[in-house]
JSON list of C-alpha atoms in Angstrom, two decimals:
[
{"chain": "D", "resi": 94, "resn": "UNK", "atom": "CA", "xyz": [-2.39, 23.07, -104.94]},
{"chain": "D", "resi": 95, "resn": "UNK", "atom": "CA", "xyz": [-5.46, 25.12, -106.40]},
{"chain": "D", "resi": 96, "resn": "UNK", "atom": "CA", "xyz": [-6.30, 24.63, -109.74]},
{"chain": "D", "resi": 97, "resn": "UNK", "atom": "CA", "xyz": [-9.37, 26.24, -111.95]},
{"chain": "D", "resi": 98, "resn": "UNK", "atom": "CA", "xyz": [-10.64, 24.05, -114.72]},
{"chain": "D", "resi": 99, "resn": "UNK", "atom": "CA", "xyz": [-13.51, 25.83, -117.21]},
{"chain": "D", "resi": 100, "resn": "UNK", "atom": "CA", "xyz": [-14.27, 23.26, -120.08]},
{"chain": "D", "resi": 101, "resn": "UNK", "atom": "CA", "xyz": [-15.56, 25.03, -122.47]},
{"chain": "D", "resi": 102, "resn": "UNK", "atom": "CA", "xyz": [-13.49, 27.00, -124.40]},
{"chain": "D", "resi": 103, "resn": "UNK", "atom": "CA", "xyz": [-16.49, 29.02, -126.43]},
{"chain": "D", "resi": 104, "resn": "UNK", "atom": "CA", "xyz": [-19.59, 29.18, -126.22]},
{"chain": "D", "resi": 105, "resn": "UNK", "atom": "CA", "xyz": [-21.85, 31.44, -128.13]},
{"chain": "D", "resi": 106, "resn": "UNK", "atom": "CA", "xyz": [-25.71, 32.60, -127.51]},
{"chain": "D", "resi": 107, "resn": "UNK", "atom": "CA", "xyz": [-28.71, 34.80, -129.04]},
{"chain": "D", "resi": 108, "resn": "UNK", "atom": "CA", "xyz": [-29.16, 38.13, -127.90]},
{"chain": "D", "resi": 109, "resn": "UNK", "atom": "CA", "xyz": [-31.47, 38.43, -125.19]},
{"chain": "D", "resi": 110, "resn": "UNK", "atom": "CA", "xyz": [-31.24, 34.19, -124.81]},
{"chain": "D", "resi": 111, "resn": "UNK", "atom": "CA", "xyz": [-29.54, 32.78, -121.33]},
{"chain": "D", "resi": 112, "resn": "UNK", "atom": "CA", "xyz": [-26.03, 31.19, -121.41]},
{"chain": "D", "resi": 113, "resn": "UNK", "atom": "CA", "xyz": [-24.68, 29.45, -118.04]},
{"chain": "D", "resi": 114, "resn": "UNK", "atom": "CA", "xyz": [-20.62, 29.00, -118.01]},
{"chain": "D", "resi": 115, "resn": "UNK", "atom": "CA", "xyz": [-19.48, 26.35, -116.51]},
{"chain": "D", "resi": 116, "resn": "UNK", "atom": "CA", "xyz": [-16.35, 26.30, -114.13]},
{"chain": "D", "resi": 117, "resn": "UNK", "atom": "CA", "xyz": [-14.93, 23.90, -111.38]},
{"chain": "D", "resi": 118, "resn": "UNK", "atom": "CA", "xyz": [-11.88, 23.79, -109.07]},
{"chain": "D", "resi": 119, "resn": "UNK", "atom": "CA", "xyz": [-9.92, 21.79, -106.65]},
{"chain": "D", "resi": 120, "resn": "UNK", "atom": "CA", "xyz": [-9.07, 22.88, -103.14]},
{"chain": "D", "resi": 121, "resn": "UNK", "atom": "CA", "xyz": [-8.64, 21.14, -99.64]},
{"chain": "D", "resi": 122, "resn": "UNK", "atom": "CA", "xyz": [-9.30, 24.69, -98.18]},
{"chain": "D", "resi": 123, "resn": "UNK", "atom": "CA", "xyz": [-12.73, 25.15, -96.59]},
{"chain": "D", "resi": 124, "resn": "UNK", "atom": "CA", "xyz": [-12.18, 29.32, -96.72]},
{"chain": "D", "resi": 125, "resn": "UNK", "atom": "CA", "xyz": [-12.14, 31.14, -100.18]},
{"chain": "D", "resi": 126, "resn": "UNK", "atom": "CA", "xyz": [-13.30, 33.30, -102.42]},
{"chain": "D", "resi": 127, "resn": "UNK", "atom": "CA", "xyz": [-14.74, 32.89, -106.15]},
{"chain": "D", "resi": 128, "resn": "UNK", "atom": "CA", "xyz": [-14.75, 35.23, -108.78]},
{"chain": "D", "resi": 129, "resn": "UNK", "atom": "CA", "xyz": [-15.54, 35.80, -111.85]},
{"chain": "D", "resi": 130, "resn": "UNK", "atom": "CA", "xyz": [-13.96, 38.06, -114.30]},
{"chain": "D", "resi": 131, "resn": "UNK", "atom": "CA", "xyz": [-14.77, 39.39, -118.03]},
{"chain": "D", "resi": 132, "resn": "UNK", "atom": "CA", "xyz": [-12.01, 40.05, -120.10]},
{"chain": "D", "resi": 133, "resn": "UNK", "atom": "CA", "xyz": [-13.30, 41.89, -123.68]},
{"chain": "D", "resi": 134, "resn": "UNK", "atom": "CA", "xyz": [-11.06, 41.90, -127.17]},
{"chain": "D", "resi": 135, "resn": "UNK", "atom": "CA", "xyz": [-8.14, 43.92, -126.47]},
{"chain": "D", "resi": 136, "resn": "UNK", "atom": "CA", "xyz": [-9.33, 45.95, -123.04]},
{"chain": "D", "resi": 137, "resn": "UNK", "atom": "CA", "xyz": [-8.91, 45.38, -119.58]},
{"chain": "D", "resi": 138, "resn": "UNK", "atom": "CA", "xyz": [-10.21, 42.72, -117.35]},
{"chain": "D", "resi": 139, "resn": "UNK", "atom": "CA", "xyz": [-12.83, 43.54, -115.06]},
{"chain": "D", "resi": 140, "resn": "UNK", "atom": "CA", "xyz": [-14.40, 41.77, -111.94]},
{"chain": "D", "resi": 141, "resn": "UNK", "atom": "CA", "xyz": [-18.24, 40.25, -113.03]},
{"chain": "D", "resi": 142, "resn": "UNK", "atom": "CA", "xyz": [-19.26, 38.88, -109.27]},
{"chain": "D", "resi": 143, "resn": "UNK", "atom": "CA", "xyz": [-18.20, 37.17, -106.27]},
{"chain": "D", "resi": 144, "resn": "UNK", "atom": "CA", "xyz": [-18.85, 34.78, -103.79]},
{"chain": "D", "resi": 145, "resn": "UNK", "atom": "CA", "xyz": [-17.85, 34.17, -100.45]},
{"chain": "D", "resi": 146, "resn": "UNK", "atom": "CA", "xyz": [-17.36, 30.49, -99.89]},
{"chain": "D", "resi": 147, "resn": "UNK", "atom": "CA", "xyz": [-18.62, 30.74, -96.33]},
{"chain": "D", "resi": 148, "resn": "UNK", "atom": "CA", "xyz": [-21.91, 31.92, -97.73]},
{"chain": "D", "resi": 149, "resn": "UNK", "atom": "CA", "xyz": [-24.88, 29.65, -99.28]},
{"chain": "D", "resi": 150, "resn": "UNK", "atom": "CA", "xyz": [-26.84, 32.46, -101.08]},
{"chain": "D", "resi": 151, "resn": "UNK", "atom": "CA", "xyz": [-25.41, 32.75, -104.15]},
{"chain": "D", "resi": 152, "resn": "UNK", "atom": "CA", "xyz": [-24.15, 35.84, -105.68]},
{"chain": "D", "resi": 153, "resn": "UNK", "atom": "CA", "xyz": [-26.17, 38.10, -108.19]},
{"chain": "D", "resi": 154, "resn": "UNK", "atom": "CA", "xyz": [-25.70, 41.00, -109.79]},
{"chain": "D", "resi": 155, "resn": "UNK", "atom": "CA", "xyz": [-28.10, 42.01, -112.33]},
{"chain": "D", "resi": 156, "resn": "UNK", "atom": "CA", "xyz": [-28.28, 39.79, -115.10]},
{"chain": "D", "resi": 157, "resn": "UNK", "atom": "CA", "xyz": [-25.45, 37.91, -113.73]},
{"chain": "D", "resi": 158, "resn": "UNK", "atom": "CA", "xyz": [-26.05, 35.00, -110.60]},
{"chain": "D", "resi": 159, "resn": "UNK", "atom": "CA", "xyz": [-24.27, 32.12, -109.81]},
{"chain": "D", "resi": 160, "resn": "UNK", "atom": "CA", "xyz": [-24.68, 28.60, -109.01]},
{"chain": "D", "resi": 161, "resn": "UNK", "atom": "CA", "xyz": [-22.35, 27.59, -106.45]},
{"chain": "D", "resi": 162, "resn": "UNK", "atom": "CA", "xyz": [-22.14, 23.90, -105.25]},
{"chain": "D", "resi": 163, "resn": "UNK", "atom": "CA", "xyz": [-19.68, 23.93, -102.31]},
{"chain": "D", "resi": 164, "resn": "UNK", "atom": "CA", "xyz": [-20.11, 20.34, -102.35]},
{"chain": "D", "resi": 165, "resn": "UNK", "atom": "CA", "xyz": [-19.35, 19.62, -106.08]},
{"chain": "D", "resi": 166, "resn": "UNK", "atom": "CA", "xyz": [-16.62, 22.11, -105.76]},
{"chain": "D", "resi": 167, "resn": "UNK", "atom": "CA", "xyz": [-18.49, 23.73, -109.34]},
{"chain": "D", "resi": 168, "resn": "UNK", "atom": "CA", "xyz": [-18.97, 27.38, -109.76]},
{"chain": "D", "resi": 169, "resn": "UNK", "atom": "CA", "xyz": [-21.11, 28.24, -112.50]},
{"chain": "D", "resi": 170, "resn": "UNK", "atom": "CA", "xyz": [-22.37, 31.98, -114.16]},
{"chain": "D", "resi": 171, "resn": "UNK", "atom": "CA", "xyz": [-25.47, 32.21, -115.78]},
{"chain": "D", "resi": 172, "resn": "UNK", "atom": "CA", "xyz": [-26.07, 35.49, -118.10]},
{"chain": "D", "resi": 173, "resn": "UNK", "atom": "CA", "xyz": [-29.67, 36.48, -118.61]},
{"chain": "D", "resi": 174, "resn": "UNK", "atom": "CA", "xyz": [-30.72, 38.64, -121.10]},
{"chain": "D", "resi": 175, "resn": "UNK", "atom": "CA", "xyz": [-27.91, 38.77, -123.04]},
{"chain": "D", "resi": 176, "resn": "UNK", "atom": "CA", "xyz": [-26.25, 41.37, -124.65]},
{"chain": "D", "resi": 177, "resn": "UNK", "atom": "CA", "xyz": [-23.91, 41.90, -127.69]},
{"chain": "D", "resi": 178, "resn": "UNK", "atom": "CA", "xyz": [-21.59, 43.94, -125.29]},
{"chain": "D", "resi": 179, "resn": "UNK", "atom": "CA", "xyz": [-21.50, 40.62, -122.86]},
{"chain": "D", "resi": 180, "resn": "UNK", "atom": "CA", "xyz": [-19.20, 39.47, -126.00]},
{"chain": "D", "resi": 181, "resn": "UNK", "atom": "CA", "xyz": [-15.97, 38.74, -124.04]},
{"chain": "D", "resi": 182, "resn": "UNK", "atom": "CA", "xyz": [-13.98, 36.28, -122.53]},
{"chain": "D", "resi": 183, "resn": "UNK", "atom": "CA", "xyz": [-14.68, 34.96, -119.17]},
{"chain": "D", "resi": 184, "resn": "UNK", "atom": "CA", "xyz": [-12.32, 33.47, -116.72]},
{"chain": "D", "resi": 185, "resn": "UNK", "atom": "CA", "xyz": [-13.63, 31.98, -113.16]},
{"chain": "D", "resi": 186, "resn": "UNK", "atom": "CA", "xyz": [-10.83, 32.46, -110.93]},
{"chain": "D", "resi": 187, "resn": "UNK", "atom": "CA", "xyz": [-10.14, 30.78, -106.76]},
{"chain": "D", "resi": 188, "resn": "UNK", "atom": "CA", "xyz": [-8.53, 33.19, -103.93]},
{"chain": "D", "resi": 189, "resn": "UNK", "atom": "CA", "xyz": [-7.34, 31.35, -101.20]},
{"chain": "D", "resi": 190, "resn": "UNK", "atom": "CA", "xyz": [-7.57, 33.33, -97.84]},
{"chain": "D", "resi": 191, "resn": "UNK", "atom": "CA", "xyz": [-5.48, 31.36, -95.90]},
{"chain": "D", "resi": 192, "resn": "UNK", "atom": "CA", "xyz": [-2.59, 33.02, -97.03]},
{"chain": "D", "resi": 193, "resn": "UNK", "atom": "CA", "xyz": [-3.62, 36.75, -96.80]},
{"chain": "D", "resi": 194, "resn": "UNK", "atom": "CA", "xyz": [-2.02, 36.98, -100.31]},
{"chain": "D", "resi": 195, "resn": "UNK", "atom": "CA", "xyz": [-5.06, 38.22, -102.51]},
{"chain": "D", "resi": 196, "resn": "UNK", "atom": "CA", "xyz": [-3.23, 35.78, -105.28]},
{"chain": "D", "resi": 197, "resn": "UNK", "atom": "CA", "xyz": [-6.09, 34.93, -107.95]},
{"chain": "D", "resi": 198, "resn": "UNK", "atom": "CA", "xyz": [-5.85, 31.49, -109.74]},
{"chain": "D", "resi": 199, "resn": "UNK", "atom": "CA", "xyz": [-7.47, 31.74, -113.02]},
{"chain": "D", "resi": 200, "resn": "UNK", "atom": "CA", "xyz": [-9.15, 29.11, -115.30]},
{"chain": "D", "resi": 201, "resn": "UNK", "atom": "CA", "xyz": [-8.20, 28.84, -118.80]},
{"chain": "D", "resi": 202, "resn": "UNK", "atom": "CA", "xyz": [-11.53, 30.71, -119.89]},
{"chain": "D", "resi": 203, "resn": "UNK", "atom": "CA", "xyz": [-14.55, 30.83, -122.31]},
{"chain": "D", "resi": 204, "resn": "UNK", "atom": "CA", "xyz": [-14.80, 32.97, -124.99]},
{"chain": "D", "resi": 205, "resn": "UNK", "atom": "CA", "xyz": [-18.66, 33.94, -125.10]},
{"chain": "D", "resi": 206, "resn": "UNK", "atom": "CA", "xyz": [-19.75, 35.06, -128.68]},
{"chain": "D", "resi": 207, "resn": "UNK", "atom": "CA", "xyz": [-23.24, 37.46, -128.41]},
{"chain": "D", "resi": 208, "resn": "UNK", "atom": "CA", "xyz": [-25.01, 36.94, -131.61]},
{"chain": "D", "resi": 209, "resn": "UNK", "atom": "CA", "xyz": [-27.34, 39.23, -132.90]},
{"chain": "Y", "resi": 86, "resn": "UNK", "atom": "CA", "xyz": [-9.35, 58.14, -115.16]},
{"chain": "Y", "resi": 87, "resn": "UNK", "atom": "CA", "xyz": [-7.57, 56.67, -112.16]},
{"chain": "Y", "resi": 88, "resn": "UNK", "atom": "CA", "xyz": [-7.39, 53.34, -112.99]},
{"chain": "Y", "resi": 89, "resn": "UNK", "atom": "CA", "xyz": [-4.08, 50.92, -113.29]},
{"chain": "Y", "resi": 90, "resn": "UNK", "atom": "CA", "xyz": [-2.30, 52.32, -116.20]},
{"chain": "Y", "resi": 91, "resn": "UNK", "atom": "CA", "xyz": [0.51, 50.42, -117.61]},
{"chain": "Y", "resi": 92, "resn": "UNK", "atom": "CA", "xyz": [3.38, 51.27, -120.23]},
{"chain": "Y", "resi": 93, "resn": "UNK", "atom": "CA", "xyz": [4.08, 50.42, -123.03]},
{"chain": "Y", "resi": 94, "resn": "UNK", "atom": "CA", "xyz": [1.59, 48.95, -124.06]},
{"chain": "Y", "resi": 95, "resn": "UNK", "atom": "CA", "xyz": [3.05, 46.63, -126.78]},
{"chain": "Y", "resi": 96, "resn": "UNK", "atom": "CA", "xyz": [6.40, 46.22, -126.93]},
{"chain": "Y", "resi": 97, "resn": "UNK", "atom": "CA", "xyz": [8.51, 44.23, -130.03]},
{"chain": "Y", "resi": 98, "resn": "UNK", "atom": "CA", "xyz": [11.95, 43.34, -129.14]},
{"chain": "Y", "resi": 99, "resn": "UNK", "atom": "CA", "xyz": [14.54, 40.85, -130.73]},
{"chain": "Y", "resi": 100, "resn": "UNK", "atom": "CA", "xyz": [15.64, 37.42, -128.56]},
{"chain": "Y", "resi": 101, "resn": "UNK", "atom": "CA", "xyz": [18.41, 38.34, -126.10]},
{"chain": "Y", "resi": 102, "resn": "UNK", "atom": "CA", "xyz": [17.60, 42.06, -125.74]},
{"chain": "Y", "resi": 103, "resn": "UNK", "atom": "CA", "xyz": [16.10, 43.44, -122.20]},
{"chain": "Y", "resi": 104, "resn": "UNK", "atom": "CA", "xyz": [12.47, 44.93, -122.04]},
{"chain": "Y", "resi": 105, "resn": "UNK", "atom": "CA", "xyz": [11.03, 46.63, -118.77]},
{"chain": "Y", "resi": 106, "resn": "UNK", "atom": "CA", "xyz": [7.23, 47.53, -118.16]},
{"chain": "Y", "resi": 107, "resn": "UNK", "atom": "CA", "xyz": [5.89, 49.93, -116.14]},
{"chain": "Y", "resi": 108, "resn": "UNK", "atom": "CA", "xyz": [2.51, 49.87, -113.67]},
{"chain": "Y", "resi": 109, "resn": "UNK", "atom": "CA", "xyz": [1.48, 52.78, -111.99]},
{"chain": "Y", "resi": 110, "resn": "UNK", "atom": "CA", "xyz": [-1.37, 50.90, -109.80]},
{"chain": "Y", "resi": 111, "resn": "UNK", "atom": "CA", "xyz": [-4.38, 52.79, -108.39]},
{"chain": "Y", "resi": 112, "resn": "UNK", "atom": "CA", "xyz": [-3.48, 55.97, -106.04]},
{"chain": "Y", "resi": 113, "resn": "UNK", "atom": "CA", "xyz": [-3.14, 54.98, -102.39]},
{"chain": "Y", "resi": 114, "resn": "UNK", "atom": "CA", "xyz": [-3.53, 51.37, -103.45]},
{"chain": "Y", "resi": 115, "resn": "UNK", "atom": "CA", "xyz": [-1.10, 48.93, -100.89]},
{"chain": "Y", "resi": 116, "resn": "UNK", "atom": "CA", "xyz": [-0.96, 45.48, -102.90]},
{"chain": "Y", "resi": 117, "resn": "UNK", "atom": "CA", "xyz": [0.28, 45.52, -106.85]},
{"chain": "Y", "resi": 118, "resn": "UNK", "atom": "CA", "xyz": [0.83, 42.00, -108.61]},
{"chain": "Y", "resi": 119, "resn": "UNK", "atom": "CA", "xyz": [2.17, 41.34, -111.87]},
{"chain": "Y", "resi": 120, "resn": "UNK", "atom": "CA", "xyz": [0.59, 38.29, -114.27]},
{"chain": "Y", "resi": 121, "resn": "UNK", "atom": "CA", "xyz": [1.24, 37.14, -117.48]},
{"chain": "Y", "resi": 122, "resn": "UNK", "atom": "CA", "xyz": [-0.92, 35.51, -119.83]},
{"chain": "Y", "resi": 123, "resn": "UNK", "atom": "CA", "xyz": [-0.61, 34.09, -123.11]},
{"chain": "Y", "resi": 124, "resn": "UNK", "atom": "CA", "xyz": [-3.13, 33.89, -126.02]},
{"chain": "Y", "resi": 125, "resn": "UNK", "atom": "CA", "xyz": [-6.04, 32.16, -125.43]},
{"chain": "Y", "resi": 126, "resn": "UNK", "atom": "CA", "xyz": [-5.17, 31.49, -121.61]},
{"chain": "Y", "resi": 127, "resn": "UNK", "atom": "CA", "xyz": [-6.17, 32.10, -118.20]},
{"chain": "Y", "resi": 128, "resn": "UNK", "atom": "CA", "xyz": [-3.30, 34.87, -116.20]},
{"chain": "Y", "resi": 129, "resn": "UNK", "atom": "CA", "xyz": [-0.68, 33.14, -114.55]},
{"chain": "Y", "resi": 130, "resn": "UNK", "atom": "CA", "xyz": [0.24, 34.86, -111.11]},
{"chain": "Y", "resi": 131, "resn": "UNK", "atom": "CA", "xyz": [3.84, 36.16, -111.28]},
{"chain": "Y", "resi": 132, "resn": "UNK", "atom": "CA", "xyz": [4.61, 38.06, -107.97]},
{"chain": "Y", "resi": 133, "resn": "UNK", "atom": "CA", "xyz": [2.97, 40.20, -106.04]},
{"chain": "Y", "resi": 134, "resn": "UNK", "atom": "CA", "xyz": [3.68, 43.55, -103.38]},
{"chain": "Y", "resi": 135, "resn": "UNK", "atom": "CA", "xyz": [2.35, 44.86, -100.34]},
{"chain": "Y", "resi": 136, "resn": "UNK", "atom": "CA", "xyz": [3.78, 48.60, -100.05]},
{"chain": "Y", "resi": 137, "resn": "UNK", "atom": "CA", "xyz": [7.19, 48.19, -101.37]},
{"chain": "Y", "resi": 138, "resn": "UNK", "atom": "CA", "xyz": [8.18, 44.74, -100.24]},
{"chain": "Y", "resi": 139, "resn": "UNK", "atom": "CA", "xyz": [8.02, 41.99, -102.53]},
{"chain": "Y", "resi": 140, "resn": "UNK", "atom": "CA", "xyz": [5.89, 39.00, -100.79]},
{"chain": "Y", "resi": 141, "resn": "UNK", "atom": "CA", "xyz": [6.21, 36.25, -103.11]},
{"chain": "Y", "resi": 142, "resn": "UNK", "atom": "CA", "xyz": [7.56, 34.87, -105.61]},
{"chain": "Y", "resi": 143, "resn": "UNK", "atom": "CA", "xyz": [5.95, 32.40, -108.57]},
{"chain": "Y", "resi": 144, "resn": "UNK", "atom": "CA", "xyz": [8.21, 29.79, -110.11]},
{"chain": "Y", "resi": 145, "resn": "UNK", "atom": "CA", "xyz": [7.31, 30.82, -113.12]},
{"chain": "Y", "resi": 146, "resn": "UNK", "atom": "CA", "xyz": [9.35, 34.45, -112.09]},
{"chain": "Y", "resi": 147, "resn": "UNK", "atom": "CA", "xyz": [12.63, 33.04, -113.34]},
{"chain": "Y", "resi": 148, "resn": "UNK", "atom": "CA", "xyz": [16.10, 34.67, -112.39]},
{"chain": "Y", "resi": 149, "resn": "UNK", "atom": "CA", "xyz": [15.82, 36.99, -116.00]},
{"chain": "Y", "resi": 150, "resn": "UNK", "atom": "CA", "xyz": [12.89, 38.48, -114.39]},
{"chain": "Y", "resi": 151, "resn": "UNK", "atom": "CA", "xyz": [12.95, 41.07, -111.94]},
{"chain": "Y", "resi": 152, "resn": "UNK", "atom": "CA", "xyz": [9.98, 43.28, -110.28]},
{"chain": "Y", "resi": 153, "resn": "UNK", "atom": "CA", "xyz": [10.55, 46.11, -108.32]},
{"chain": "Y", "resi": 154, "resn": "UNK", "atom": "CA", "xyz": [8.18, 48.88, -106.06]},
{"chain": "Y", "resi": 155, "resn": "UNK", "atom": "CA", "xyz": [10.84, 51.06, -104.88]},
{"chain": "Y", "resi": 156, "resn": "UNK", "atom": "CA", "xyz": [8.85, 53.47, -103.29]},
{"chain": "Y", "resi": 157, "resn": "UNK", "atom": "CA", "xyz": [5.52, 51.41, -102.45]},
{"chain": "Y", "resi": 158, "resn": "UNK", "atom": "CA", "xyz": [3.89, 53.30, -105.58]},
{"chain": "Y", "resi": 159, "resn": "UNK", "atom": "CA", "xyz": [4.40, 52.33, -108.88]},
{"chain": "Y", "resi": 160, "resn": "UNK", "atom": "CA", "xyz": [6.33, 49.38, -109.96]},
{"chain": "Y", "resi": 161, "resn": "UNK", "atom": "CA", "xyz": [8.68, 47.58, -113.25]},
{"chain": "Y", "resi": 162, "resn": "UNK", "atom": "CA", "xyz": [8.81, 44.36, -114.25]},
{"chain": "Y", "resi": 163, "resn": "UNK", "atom": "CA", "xyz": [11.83, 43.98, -116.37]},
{"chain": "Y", "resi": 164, "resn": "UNK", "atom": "CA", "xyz": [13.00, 40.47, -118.44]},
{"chain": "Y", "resi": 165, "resn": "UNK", "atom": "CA", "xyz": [16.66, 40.21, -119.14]},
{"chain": "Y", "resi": 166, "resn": "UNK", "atom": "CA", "xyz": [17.75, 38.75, -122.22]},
{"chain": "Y", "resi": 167, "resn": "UNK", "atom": "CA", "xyz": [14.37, 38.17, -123.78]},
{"chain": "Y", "resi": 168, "resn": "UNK", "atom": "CA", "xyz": [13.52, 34.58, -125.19]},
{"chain": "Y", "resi": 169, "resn": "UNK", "atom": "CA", "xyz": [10.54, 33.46, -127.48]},
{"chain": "Y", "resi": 170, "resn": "UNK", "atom": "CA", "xyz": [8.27, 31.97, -125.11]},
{"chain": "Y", "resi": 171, "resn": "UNK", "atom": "CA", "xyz": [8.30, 34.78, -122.64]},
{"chain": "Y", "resi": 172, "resn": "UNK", "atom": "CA", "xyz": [6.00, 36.72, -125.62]},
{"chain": "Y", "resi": 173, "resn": "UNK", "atom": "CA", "xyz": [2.94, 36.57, -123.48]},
{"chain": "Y", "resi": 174, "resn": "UNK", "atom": "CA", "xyz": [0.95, 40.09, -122.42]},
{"chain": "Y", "resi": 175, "resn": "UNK", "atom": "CA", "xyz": [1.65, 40.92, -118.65]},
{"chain": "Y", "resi": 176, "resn": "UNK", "atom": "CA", "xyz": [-1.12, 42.26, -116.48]},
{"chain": "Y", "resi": 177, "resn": "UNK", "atom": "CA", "xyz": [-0.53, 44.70, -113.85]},
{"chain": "Y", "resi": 178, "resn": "UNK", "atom": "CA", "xyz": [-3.16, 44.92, -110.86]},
{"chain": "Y", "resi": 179, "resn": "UNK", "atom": "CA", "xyz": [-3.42, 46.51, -107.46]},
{"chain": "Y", "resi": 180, "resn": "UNK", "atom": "CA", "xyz": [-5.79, 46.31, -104.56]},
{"chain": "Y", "resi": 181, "resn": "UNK", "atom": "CA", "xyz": [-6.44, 47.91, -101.13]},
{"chain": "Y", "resi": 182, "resn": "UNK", "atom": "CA", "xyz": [-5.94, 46.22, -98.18]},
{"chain": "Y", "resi": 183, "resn": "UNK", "atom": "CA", "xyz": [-7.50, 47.85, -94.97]},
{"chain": "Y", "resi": 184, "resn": "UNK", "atom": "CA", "xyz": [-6.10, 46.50, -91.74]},
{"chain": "Y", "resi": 185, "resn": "UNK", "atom": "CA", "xyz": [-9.63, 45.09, -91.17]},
{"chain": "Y", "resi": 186, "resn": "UNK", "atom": "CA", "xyz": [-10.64, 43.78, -94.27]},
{"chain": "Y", "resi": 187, "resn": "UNK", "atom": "CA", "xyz": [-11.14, 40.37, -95.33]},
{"chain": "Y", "resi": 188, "resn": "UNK", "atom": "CA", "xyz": [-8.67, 39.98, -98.19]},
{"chain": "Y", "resi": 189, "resn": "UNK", "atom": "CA", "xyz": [-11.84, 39.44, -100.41]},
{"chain": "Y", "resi": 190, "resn": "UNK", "atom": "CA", "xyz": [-11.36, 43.34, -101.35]},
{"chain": "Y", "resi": 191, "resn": "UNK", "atom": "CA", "xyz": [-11.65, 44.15, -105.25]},
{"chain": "Y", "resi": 192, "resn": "UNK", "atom": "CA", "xyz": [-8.69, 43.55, -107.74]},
{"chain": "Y", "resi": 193, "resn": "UNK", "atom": "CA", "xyz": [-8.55, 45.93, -110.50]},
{"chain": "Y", "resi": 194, "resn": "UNK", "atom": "CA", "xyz": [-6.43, 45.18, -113.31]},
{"chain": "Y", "resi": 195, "resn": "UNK", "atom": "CA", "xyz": [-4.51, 47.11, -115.97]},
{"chain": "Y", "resi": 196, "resn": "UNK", "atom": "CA", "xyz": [-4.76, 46.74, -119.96]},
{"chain": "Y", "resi": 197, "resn": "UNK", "atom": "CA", "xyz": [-1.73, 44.98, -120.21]},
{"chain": "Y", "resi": 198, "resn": "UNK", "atom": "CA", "xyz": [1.48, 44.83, -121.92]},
{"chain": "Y", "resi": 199, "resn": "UNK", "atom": "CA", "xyz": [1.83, 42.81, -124.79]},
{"chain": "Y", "resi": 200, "resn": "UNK", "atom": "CA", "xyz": [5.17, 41.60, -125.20]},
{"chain": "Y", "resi": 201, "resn": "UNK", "atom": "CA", "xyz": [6.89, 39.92, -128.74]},
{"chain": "Y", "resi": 202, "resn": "UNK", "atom": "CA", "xyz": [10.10, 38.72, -128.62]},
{"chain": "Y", "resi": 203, "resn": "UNK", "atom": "CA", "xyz": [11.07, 37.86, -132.82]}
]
């Protein structure tokens, strides 16, 4: 079985400062996805980045990149520049493709706190 | 907006009554799954539905709760004879699949359904 493990429950940075969230998982697979997702107080969940395990760039999108360690079976987002409206939580999450199901397994997240 | 929508959005009910939620998923979207997740906690996957058939089932899914997509559109996720620990908020989200995709296509999820059972 898949399972997500993200040890930090919060974490908390200055605005405009760089925070890296850490996240690791367990799998025998050798094809899958990694995700992950920001989830702010009380509104809905939304997709952050991806990366395709098959792939050894890692992902970036704007201020958000990952470090992906195939090896180390670690998956971790790092936030530049960051912003009060990056306050959220954050949950790395493992699709398996094998089974053409789409079926996300989520961590148990970290709340990020912006400061001002 | 056309995102997922899902109804009600909080819900109070006493211990033994029945509750059912609504998703209406993305138009034209093929795959809907249903997730519930607790304070504090990561989303635990539920079931999940290509069209209008039901593909799988999590353990977690037990016989009090039933899903349905009757007409490959929108879908309900009802509990039967509500307990405490089934207060949790339950996510809705759909997806496309194209018949040439990679399954890596983007989830998009609903705002959720916050359930109390007192």
């Amino acid at each position: 079985a898949q399972t997500v493990t993200q040890s930090q429950p919060e974490m908390s940075v200055q605005e405009a400062e760089t925070v890296t969230l850490s996240c690791t998982y367990d799998t025998s697979e050798n094809n899958y996805y990694l995700f992950w997702y920001k989830q702010p107080p009380s509104r809905q969940m939304i997709l952050v980045i991806r990366q395709e395990a098959y792939k050894q760039q890692n992902a970036t999108e704007n201020r958000f990149s990952v470090n992906f360690q195939k090896a180390a079976k670690s998956f971790s987002l790092k936030i530049s520049d960051s912003q009060l409206g990056d306050t959220a939580m954050y949950f790395c999450a493992f699709m398996m493709l094998s089974s053409n199901t789409g079926k996300l397994i989520f961590g148990q997240g970290t709340t990020l706190q912006v400061k001002p | 907006d056309t995102g997922v929508s899902q109804d009600p959005r909080h819900k109070i009910t006493k211990r033994g009554q029945n509750v059912t939620f609504r998703c209406d998923p993305i138009s034209e979207h093929n795959r809907l799954y249903w997730y519930r997740q607790t304070l504090g906690q990561g989303p635990e996957f539920l079931t999940y539905f290509q069209n209008e058939a039901q593909l799988e089932k999590s353990r977690l899914l037990s016989d009090r709760f039933s899903a349905e997509r009757p007409k490959g559109s929108f879908s309900t996720l009802e509990i039967q004879r509500t307990e405490q620990g089934d207060s949790a908020m339950y996510l809705c989200a759909s997806s496309l699949l194209r018949g040439d995709d990679t399954i890596g296509n983007t989830i998009y999820f609903g705002e959720g359904s916050w359930l109390t059972v007192v």
